PDB file of C-alpha atoms and ligand atoms in Angstrom:
ATOM      1  CA  MET Z  20      25.844  18.365   0.364  1.00 95.00           C
ATOM      2  CA  THR Z  21      22.603  16.362   0.488  1.00 98.00           C
ATOM      3  CA  VAL Z  22      21.095  15.701   3.894  1.00 98.00           C
ATOM      4  CA  ALA Z  23      18.276  13.149   4.264  1.00 98.00           C
ATOM      5  CA  ILE Z  24      16.003  12.167   7.119  1.00 98.00           C
ATOM      6  CA  TYR Z  25      14.592   8.688   7.700  1.00 98.00           C
ATOM      7  CA  PRO Z  26      11.620   9.236  10.024  1.00 98.00           C
ATOM      8  CA  GLY Z  27       9.627   6.574  11.858  1.00 96.00           C
ATOM      9  CA  SER Z  28       8.538   5.106  15.162  1.00 96.00           C
ATOM     10  CA  PHE Z  29      11.346   2.524  15.393  1.00 97.00           C
ATOM     11  CA  ASP Z  30       9.546   0.682  18.213  1.00 96.00           C
ATOM     12  CA  PRO Z  31      12.002  -1.039  18.098  1.00 97.00           C
ATOM     13  CA  ILE Z  32      14.493  -0.740  15.227  1.00 98.00           C
ATOM     14  CA  THR Z  33      14.683  -3.939  13.116  1.00 97.00           C
ATOM     15  CA  HIS Z  34      17.067  -5.337  10.519  1.00 97.00           C
ATOM     16  CA  GLY Z  35      14.556  -4.105   7.922  1.00 97.00           C
ATOM     17  CA  HIS Z  36      15.058  -0.516   9.095  1.00 98.00           C
ATOM     18  CA  ILE Z  37      18.830  -1.003   9.361  1.00 98.00           C
ATOM     19  CA  ASP Z  38      18.970  -2.294   5.792  1.00 98.00           C
ATOM     20  CA  ILE Z  39      17.236   0.883   4.551  1.00 98.00           C
ATOM     21  CA  ILE Z  40      19.559   3.038   6.692  1.00 98.00           C
ATOM     22  CA  LYS Z  41      22.698   1.378   5.279  1.00 98.00           C
ATOM     23  CA  ARG Z  42      21.495   1.737   1.707  1.00 98.00           C
ATOM     24  CA  ALA Z  43      20.359   5.352   2.131  1.00 98.00           C
ATOM     25  CA  SER Z  44      23.598   6.301   3.906  1.00 98.00           C
ATOM     26  CA  SER Z  45      25.529   5.232   0.824  1.00 98.00           C
ATOM     27  CA  ILE Z  46      23.458   7.587  -1.351  1.00 97.00           C
ATOM     28  CA  PHE Z  47      23.329  10.729   0.798  1.00 98.00           C
ATOM     29  CA  ASP Z  48      26.091  12.740   2.486  1.00 98.00           C
ATOM     30  CA  GLU Z  49      24.322  12.720   5.824  1.00 98.00           C
ATOM     31  CA  LEU Z  50      21.366  10.668   7.061  1.00 98.00           C
ATOM     32  CA  ILE Z  51      19.413  11.551  10.183  1.00 98.00           C
ATOM     33  CA  VAL Z  52      17.209   8.816  11.620  1.00 98.00           C
ATOM     34  CA  GLY Z  53      14.252  10.714  13.095  1.00 98.00           C
ATOM     35  CA  VAL Z  54      12.556   8.908  15.969  1.00 98.00           C
ATOM     36  CA  TYR Z  55       9.028  10.250  16.218  1.00 96.00           C
ATOM     37  CA  ASP Z  56       8.087  11.009  19.794  1.00 93.00           C
ATOM     38  CA  ARG Z  57       4.364  10.338  19.749  1.00 83.00           C
ATOM     39  CA  PRO Z  58       3.059   8.256  16.854  1.00 72.00           C
ATOM     40  CA  GLU Z  59      -0.594   7.186  16.709  1.00 79.00           C
ATOM     41  CA  LYS Z  60       0.401   3.745  17.921  1.00 78.00           C
ATOM     42  CA  ARG Z  61       0.712   2.070  21.278  1.00 85.00           C
ATOM     43  CA  LEU Z  62       4.410   2.119  21.974  1.00 93.00           C
ATOM     44  CA  LEU Z  63       6.390  -0.535  23.816  1.00 95.00           C
ATOM     45  CA  PHE Z  64       9.566   1.511  24.320  1.00 96.00           C
ATOM     46  CA  SER Z  65      10.052   5.093  25.458  1.00 95.00           C
ATOM     47  CA  THR Z  66      11.505   7.654  23.079  1.00 96.00           C
ATOM     48  CA  GLU Z  67      14.852   7.502  24.929  1.00 97.00           C
ATOM     49  CA  GLU Z  68      14.944   3.703  24.620  1.00 97.00           C
ATOM     50  CA  ARG Z  69      14.053   3.793  20.923  1.00 97.00           C
ATOM     51  CA  VAL Z  70      16.756   6.402  20.275  1.00 98.00           C
ATOM     52  CA  ARG Z  71      19.365   4.440  22.266  1.00 98.00           C
ATOM     53  CA  MET Z  72      18.619   1.156  20.465  1.00 98.00           C
ATOM     54  CA  ALA Z  73      18.807   2.889  17.080  1.00 98.00           C
ATOM     55  CA  GLN Z  74      22.066   4.643  18.005  1.00 98.00           C
ATOM     56  CA  GLN Z  75      23.664   1.358  18.992  1.00 98.00           C
ATOM     57  CA  ALA Z  76      22.467  -0.282  15.776  1.00 98.00           C
ATOM     58  CA  ILE Z  77      23.954   2.360  13.474  1.00 98.00           C
ATOM     59  CA  ALA Z  78      27.109   3.245  15.463  1.00 97.00           C
ATOM     60  CA  HIS Z  79      29.339   1.831  12.700  1.00 96.00           C
ATOM     61  CA  LEU Z  80      27.886   4.150  10.047  1.00 97.00           C
ATOM     62  CA  LYS Z  81      29.855   7.381  10.121  1.00 96.00           C
ATOM     63  CA  ASN Z  82      27.409   9.645   8.263  1.00 98.00           C
ATOM     64  CA  VAL Z  83      24.303   8.574  10.204  1.00 98.00           C
ATOM     65  CA  ARG Z  84      22.937   9.997  13.445  1.00 98.00           C
ATOM     66  CA  VAL Z  85      19.749   9.537  15.429  1.00 98.00           C
ATOM     67  CA  GLN Z  86      17.548  12.325  16.748  1.00 98.00           C
ATOM     68  CA  SER Z  87      14.077  12.335  18.263  1.00 97.00           C
ATOM     69  CA  TYR Z  88      11.421  14.832  17.237  1.00 97.00           C
ATOM     70  CA  SER Z  89       7.876  15.694  18.173  1.00 96.00           C
ATOM     71  CA  SER Z  90       6.891  18.188  15.465  1.00 95.00           C
ATOM     72  CA  LEU Z  91       5.500  17.604  11.993  1.00 96.00           C
ATOM     73  CA  THR Z  92       8.018  15.514  10.053  1.00 97.00           C
ATOM     74  CA  VAL Z  93       8.362  18.231   7.399  1.00 98.00           C
ATOM     75  CA  ASP Z  94       9.238  20.741  10.127  1.00 98.00           C
ATOM     76  CA  PHE Z  95      11.816  18.329  11.535  1.00 98.00           C
ATOM     77  CA  ALA Z  96      13.327  18.043   8.030  1.00 98.00           C
ATOM     78  CA  LYS Z  97      13.534  21.823   7.773  1.00 98.00           C
ATOM     79  CA  LYS Z  98      15.057  22.169  11.235  1.00 98.00           C
ATOM     80  CA  VAL Z  99      17.902  19.748  10.475  1.00 98.00           C
ATOM     81  CA  GLY Z 100      18.443  21.148   6.951  1.00 98.00           C
ATOM     82  CA  ALA Z 101      17.321  18.010   5.077  1.00 98.00           C
ATOM     83  CA  GLN Z 102      16.346  18.182   1.410  1.00 98.00           C
ATOM     84  CA  VAL Z 103      15.197  14.553   1.217  1.00 98.00           C
ATOM     85  CA  MET Z 104      12.946  12.222   3.209  1.00 98.00           C
ATOM     86  CA  VAL Z 105      13.603   8.487   2.974  1.00 98.00           C
ATOM     87  CA  ARG Z 106      10.921   5.851   3.583  1.00 97.00           C
ATOM     88  CA  GLY Z 107      10.913   2.097   3.211  1.00 96.00           C
ATOM     89  CA  LEU Z 108       8.285   0.286   1.162  1.00 96.00           C
ATOM     90  CA  ARG Z 109       7.366  -3.316   1.830  1.00 93.00           C
ATOM     91  CA  MET Z 110       4.203  -4.603   0.189  1.00 82.00           C
ATOM     92  CA  SER Z 111       1.387  -2.780  -1.520  1.00 69.00           C
ATOM     93  CA  SER Z 112      -0.310  -1.855   1.776  1.00 74.00           C
ATOM     94  CA  ASP Z 113       2.724   0.320   2.644  1.00 87.00           C
ATOM     95  CA  PHE Z 114       2.404   2.041  -0.711  1.00 90.00           C
ATOM     96  CA  GLU Z 115      -1.117   3.359  -0.126  1.00 89.00           C
ATOM     97  CA  ARG Z 116      -0.258   4.808   3.249  1.00 90.00           C
ATOM     98  CA  GLU Z 117       3.037   6.256   2.045  1.00 93.00           C
ATOM     99  CA  PHE Z 118       1.384   7.759  -1.020  1.00 93.00           C
ATOM    100  CA  GLU Z 119      -1.226   9.510   1.095  1.00 94.00           C
ATOM    101  CA  MET Z 120       1.404  10.852   3.471  1.00 95.00           C
ATOM    102  CA  ALA Z 121       3.639  11.904   0.582  1.00 96.00           C
ATOM    103  CA  MET Z 122       0.823  13.954  -0.970  1.00 97.00           C
ATOM    104  CA  MET Z 123       0.167  15.726   2.316  1.00 97.00           C
ATOM    105  CA  ASN Z 124       3.872  16.355   2.912  1.00 97.00           C
ATOM    106  CA  LYS Z 125       4.258  17.727  -0.621  1.00 96.00           C
ATOM    107  CA  LYS Z 126       1.496  20.210   0.132  1.00 97.00           C
ATOM    108  CA  LEU Z 127       3.115  21.207   3.414  1.00 97.00           C
ATOM    109  CA  ALA Z 128       6.696  21.307   2.135  1.00 97.00           C
ATOM    110  CA  PRO Z 129       6.902  21.317  -1.696  1.00 97.00           C
ATOM    111  CA  ASP Z 130      10.708  21.423  -1.703  1.00 97.00           C
ATOM    112  CA  LEU Z 131      11.208  18.303   0.379  1.00 98.00           C
ATOM    113  CA  GLU Z 132      11.860  15.349  -1.937  1.00 97.00           C
ATOM    114  CA  LEU Z 133      10.712  11.828  -1.058  1.00 97.00           C
ATOM    115  CA  VAL Z 134      12.866   8.806  -1.826  1.00 97.00           C
ATOM    116  CA  CYS Z 135      11.321   5.371  -1.204  1.00 96.00           C
ATOM    117  CA  CYS Z 136      13.569   2.353  -0.960  1.00 96.00           C
ATOM    118  CA  MET Z 137      12.043  -1.058  -1.617  1.00 95.00           C
ATOM    119  CA  ALA Z 138      12.497  -3.414   1.304  1.00 95.00           C
ATOM    120  CA  SER Z 139      14.988  -6.191   0.631  1.00 95.00           C
ATOM    121  CA  LEU Z 140      13.409  -9.570  -0.024  1.00 94.00           C
ATOM    122  CA  GLN Z 141      14.365 -11.085   3.329  1.00 93.00           C
ATOM    123  CA  TYR Z 142      12.763  -8.170   5.247  1.00 94.00           C
ATOM    124  CA  GLN Z 143       9.521  -7.838   3.266  1.00 93.00           C
ATOM    125  CA  PHE Z 144       7.450  -9.298   6.093  1.00 90.00           C
ATOM    126  CA  LEU Z 145       9.337  -7.806   8.999  1.00 94.00           C
ATOM    127  CA  SER Z 146       7.499  -5.109  10.936  1.00 93.00           C
ATOM    128  CA  SER Z 147       8.018  -3.792  14.460  1.00 93.00           C
ATOM    129  CA  SER Z 148       4.410  -4.622  15.367  1.00 91.00           C
ATOM    130  CA  LEU Z 149       4.601  -8.250  14.209  1.00 91.00           C
ATOM    131  CA  LEU Z 150       7.959  -8.564  15.916  1.00 93.00           C
ATOM    132  CA  LYS Z 151       6.450  -7.447  19.230  1.00 93.00           C
ATOM    133  CA  GLU Z 152       3.763 -10.104  18.897  1.00 92.00           C
ATOM    134  CA  VAL Z 153       6.396 -12.772  18.250  1.00 92.00           C
ATOM    135  CA  ALA Z 154       8.409 -11.540  21.234  1.00 92.00           C
ATOM    136  CA  GLN Z 155       5.351 -11.587  23.467  1.00 91.00           C
ATOM    137  CA  LEU Z 156       4.721 -15.217  22.552  1.00 90.00           C
ATOM    138  CA  GLY Z 157       8.333 -16.194  23.213  1.00 88.00           C
ATOM    139  CA  GLY Z 158       9.434 -16.600  19.576  1.00 88.00           C
ATOM    140  CA  CYS Z 159      13.039 -16.408  18.457  1.00 88.00           C
ATOM    141  CA  LEU Z 160      14.029 -12.911  17.294  1.00 88.00           C
ATOM    142  CA  GLU Z 161      17.692 -13.270  16.474  1.00 80.00           C
ATOM    143  CA  GLU Z 162      17.460 -12.931  12.675  1.00 88.00           C
ATOM    144  CA  MET Z 163      15.050 -10.019  12.819  1.00 95.00           C
ATOM    145  CA  VAL Z 164      16.780  -7.554  15.153  1.00 97.00           C
ATOM    146  CA  PRO Z 165      20.300  -6.888  16.470  1.00 97.00           C
ATOM    147  CA  ASP Z 166      21.243  -8.706  19.693  1.00 95.00           C
ATOM    148  CA  HIS Z 167      20.772  -5.666  21.937  1.00 96.00           C
ATOM    149  CA  VAL Z 168      17.222  -5.171  20.623  1.00 97.00           C
ATOM    150  CA  ALA Z 169      16.395  -8.872  21.066  1.00 95.00           C
ATOM    151  CA  ALA Z 170      17.641  -8.612  24.655  1.00 94.00           C
ATOM    152  CA  ALA Z 171      15.464  -5.554  25.290  1.00 95.00           C
ATOM    153  CA  LEU Z 172      12.401  -7.345  23.874  1.00 94.00           C
ATOM    154  CA  ARG Z 173      13.093 -10.478  25.898  1.00 91.00           C
ATOM    155  CA  GLY Z 174      13.471  -8.283  28.966  1.00 92.00           C
ATOM    156  CA  ARG Z 175       9.972  -6.939  28.412  1.00 89.00           C
ATOM    157  CA  PHE Z 176       8.205 -10.145  27.539  1.00 87.00           C
ATOM    158  CA  ALA Z 177       9.841 -13.520  27.950  1.00 62.00           C
ATOM    159  CA  PRO Z 178      13.259 -13.807  29.591  1.00 60.00           C
ATOM    160  CA  GLU Z 179      13.457 -17.496  28.654  1.00 56.00           C
ATOM    161  CA  ALA Z 180      12.708 -17.053  24.943  1.00 50.00           C
ATOM    162  CA  CYS Z 181      15.282 -18.415  22.499  1.00 60.00           C
ATOM    163  CA  PRO Z 182      17.895 -19.462  25.071  1.00 58.00           C
ATOM    164  CA  PRO Z 183      21.553 -19.813  24.101  1.00 55.00           C
ATOM    165  CA  SER Z 184      22.531 -23.074  22.378  1.00 49.00           C
ATOM    166  CA  ARG Z 185      21.798 -26.102  24.526  1.00 41.00           C
ATOM    167  CA  LYS Z 186      24.508 -28.160  22.822  1.00 37.00           C
ATOM    168  CA  GLY Z 187      25.503 -31.108  24.975  1.00 37.00           C
ATOM    169  CA  VAL Z 188      22.541 -30.731  27.312  1.00 36.00           C
ATOM    170  CA  SER Z 189      20.739 -34.043  27.632  1.00 35.00           C
ATOM    171  CA  ARG Z 190      16.970 -33.979  27.843  1.00 29.00           C
TER     172      ARG Z 190
HETATM  173  P1  ADP D  30       6.069   4.481  10.982  1.00 88.64           P
HETATM  174  O1  ADP D  30       5.245   4.563  12.218  1.00 88.64           O
HETATM  175  O2  ADP D  30       6.474   5.812  10.442  1.00 88.64           O
HETATM  176  O3  ADP D  30       5.523   3.559   9.920  1.00 88.64           O
HETATM  177  P2  ADP D  30       8.086   2.457  11.375  1.00 88.64           P
HETATM  178  O4  ADP D  30       9.187   2.424  12.384  1.00 88.64           O
HETATM  179  O5  ADP D  30       7.083   1.359  11.421  1.00 88.64           O
HETATM  180  O6  ADP D  30       7.441   3.875  11.521  1.00 88.64           O
HETATM  181  O7  ADP D  30       8.703   2.477   9.914  1.00 88.64           O
HETATM  182  C1  ADP D  30       9.561   3.510   9.493  1.00 88.64           C
HETATM  183  C2  ADP D  30       9.812   3.364   8.006  1.00 88.64           C
HETATM  184  O8  ADP D  30      10.504   2.142   7.764  1.00 88.64           O
HETATM  185  C3  ADP D  30       8.541   3.287   7.155  1.00 88.64           C
HETATM  186  O9  ADP D  30       8.804   3.910   5.915  1.00 88.64           O
HETATM  187  C4  ADP D  30       8.335   1.802   6.949  1.00 88.64           C
HETATM  188  O10 ADP D  30       7.598   1.503   5.793  1.00 88.64           O
HETATM  189  C5  ADP D  30       9.776   1.338   6.852  1.00 88.64           C
HETATM  190  N1  ADP D  30       9.963  -0.050   7.240  1.00 88.64           N
HETATM  191  C6  ADP D  30       9.478  -0.683   8.317  1.00 88.64           C
HETATM  192  N2  ADP D  30       9.861  -1.989   8.335  1.00 88.64           N
HETATM  193  C7  ADP D  30      10.594  -2.175   7.205  1.00 88.64           C
HETATM  194  C8  ADP D  30      11.243  -3.318   6.600  1.00 88.64           C
HETATM  195  N3  ADP D  30      11.166  -4.535   7.136  1.00 88.64           N
HETATM  196  N4  ADP D  30      11.924  -3.118   5.451  1.00 88.64           N
HETATM  197  C9  ADP D  30      11.958  -1.895   4.870  1.00 88.64           C
HETATM  198  N5  ADP D  30      11.356  -0.799   5.364  1.00 88.64           N
HETATM  199  C10 ADP D  30      10.685  -0.920   6.505  1.00 88.64           C
END
């Protein structure tokens, strides 16, 4: 049985992440989405909120679960019995960072294998940080995140952003 982890900040989870999760869950027996407790980034959502949004987004996938962690990622992998770490790669800037991290992780945990999935074309430019900027400026989020995540973002920033269809409303 092959267990994989998919670690990240997921602040918040996007359709880009969900696409990687779906694809990885069809390769491995079990996939654990690891929500890192304290990344070197300014977070918008608490760990509990990030976990809850991810859980709701992947509820239909039977072999996937979400768990937060605050240790080194390689230690988290060991703790949950994972042999593989999954990461998503968008453009070349992701590659450099992932490569550096992969080298360090290989040194720390030589037995943990890394599998990188290329982002699907429609999600190449989708990142949680850009998404937060769009949300802050009242942009429409519906094609980038699931409805519950869009609602959470609107709740934080702009309750009036992207209102429901105004069909039949005269201006
Ligand atoms: P981290 O802080 O670890 O980069 P993120 O939540 O930003 O956490 O990303 C987690 C993983 O998902 C990373 O491997 C990242 O490259 C990947 N990822 C982020 N957005 C996308 C996307 N749109 N398509 C595919 N992979 C993505």
